Short mmCIF file of the C-alpha atoms (twelve columns), coordinates in Angstrom:
data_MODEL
# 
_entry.id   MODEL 
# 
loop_
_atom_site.group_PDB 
_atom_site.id 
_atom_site.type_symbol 
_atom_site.label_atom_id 
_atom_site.label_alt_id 
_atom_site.label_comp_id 
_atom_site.label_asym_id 
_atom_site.label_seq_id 
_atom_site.Cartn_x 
_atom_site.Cartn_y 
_atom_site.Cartn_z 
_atom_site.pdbx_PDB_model_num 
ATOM 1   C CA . UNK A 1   85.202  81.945  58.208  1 
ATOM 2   C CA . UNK A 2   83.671  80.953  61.637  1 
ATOM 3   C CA . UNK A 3   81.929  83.691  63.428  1 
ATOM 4   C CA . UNK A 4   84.169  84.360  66.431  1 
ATOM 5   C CA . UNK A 5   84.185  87.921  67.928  1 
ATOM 6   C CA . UNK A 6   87.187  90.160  67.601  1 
ATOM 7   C CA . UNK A 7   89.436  90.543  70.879  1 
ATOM 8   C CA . UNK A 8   87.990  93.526  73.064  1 
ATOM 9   C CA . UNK A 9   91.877  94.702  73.970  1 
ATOM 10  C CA . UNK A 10  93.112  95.547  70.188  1 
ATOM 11  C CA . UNK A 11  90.173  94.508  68.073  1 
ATOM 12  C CA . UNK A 12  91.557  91.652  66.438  1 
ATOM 13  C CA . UNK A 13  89.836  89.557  63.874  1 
ATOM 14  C CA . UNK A 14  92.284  86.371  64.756  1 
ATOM 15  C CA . UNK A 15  90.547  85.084  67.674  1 
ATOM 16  C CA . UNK A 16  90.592  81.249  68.413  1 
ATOM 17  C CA . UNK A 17  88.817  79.486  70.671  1 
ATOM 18  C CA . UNK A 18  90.611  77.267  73.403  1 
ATOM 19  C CA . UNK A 19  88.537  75.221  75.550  1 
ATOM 20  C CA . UNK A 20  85.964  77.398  77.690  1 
ATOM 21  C CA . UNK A 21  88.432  80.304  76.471  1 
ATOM 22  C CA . UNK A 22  89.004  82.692  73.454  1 
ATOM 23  C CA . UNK A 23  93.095  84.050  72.653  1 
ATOM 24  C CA . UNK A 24  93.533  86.814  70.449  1 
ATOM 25  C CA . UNK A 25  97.328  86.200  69.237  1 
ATOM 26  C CA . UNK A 26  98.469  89.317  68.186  1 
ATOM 27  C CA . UNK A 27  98.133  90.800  71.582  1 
ATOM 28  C CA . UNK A 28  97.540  87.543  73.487  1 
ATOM 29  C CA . UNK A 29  94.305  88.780  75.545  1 
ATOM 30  C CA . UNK A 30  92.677  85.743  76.969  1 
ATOM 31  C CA . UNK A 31  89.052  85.918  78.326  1 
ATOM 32  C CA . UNK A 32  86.183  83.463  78.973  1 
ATOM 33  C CA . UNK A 33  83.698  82.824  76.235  1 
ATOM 34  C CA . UNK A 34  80.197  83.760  79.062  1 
ATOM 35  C CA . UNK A 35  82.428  87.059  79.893  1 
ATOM 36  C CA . UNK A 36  82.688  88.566  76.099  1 
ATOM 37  C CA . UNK A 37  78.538  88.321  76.167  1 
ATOM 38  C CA . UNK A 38  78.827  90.585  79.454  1 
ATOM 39  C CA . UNK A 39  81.684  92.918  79.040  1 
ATOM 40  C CA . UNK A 40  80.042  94.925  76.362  1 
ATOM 41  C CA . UNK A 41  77.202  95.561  78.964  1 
ATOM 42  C CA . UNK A 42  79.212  96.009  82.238  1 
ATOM 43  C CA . UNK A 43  80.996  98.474  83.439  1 
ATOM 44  C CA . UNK A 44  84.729  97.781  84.390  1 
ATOM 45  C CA . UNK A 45  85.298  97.145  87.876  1 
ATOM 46  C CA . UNK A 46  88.021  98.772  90.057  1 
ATOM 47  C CA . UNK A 47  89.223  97.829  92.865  1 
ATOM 48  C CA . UNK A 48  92.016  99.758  95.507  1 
ATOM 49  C CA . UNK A 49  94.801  97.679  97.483  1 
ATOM 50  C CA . UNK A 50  92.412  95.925  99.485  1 
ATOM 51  C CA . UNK A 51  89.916  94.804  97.162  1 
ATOM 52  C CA . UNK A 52  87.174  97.114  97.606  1 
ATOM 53  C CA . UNK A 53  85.871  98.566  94.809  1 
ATOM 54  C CA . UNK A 54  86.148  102.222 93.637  1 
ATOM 55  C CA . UNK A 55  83.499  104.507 91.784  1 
ATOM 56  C CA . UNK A 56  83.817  108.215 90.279  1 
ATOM 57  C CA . UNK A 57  83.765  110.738 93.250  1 
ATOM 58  C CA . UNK A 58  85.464  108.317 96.054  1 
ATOM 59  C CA . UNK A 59  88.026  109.303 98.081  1 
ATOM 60  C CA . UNK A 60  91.326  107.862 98.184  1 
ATOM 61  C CA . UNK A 61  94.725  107.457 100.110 1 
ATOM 62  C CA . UNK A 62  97.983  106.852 98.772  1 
ATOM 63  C CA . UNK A 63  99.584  104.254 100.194 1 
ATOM 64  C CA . UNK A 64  103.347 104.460 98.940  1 
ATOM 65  C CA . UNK A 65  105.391 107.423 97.955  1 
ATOM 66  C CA . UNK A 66  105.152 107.905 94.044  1 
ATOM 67  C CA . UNK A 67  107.555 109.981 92.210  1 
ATOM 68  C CA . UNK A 68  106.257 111.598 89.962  1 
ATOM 69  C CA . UNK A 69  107.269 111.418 86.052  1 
ATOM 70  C CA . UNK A 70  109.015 114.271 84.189  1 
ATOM 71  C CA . UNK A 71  110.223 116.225 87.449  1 
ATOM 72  C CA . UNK A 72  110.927 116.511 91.424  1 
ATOM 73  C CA . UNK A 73  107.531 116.117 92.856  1 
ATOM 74  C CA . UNK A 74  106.906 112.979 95.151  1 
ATOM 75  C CA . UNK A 75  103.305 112.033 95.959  1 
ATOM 76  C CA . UNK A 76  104.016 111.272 99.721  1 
ATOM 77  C CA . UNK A 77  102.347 108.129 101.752 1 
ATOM 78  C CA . UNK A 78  99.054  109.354 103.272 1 
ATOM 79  C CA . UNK A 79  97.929  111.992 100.552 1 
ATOM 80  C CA . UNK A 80  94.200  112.393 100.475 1 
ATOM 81  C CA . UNK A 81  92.685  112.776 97.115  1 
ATOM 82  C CA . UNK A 82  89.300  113.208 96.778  1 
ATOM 83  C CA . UNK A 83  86.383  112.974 93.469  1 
ATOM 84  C CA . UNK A 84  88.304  110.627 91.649  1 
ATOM 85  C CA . UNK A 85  87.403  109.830 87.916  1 
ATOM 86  C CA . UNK A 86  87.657  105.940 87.060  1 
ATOM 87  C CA . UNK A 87  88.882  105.629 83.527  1 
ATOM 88  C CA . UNK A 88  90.297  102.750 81.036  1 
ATOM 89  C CA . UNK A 89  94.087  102.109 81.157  1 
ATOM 90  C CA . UNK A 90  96.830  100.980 82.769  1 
ATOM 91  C CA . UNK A 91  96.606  104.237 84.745  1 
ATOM 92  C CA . UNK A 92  92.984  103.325 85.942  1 
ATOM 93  C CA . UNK A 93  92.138  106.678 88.219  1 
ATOM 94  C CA . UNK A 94  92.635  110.388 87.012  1 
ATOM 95  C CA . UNK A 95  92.225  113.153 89.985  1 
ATOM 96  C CA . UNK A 96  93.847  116.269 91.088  1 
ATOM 97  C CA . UNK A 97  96.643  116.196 94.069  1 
ATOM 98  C CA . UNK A 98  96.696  119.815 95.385  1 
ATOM 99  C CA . UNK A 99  100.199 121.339 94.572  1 
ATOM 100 C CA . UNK A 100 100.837 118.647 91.898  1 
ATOM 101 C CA . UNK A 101 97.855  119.043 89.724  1 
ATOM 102 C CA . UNK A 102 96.520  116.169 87.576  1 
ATOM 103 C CA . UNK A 103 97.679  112.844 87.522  1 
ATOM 104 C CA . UNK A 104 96.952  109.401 86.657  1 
ATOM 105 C CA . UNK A 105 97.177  106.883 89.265  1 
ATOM 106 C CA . UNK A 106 97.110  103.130 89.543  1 
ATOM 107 C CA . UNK A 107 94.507  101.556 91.674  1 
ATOM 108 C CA . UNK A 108 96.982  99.635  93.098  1 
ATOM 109 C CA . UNK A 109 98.640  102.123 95.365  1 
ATOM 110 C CA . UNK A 110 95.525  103.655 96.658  1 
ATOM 111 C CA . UNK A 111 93.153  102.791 99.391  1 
ATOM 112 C CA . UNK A 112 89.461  103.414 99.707  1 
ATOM 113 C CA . UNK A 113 88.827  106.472 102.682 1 
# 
């Protein structure tokens, strides 16, 4: 068998190359053949609504009202969040909104403060 690496998403040993490109297809993850060198050395970069990037301990705004899964609550438009954690997943940011308590947020409805 040739010796191309598994897919980083679900660890698949099906990989095939396409042009400059390797596709697992089981999960079809796509990414460039210089990135899978890097990626096991860099971090994973975040970035908020306008493209700047985001570390742990930032600050944050929210920038749309987000209910809030499993009950009432609404995280309004404007809510300050502070010492954010950046983590893997879909739900890139975990912090603590005062009143709500913990919560997973997507980077794409906050803003850098």
């Amino acid at each position: 068998m040739s010796s191309l690496p598994n897919c980083p998403k679900c660890s698949s040993e099906y990989t095939y190359e396409d042009g400059e490109q390797y596709i697992c297809p089981e999960c079809a993850h796509e990414w460039s053949k210089n990135a899978s060198a890097d990626s096991a050395e860099g971090e994973r970069i975040v970035k908020d609504s306008n493209g700047n990037i985001l570390s742990d301990g930032d600050t944050i705004t929210v920038i749309k009202d987000l209910k809030v899964k499993g009950s009432s609550l609404v995280v309004k438009v404007g809510t300050k969040v502070k010492n954010i954690r950046i983590v893997d997943g879909d739900h890139d940011i975990d912090c603590k909104i005062d009143g709500i308590g913990a919560m997973k947020l997507k980077s794409e409805f906050v803003k850098k403060v």
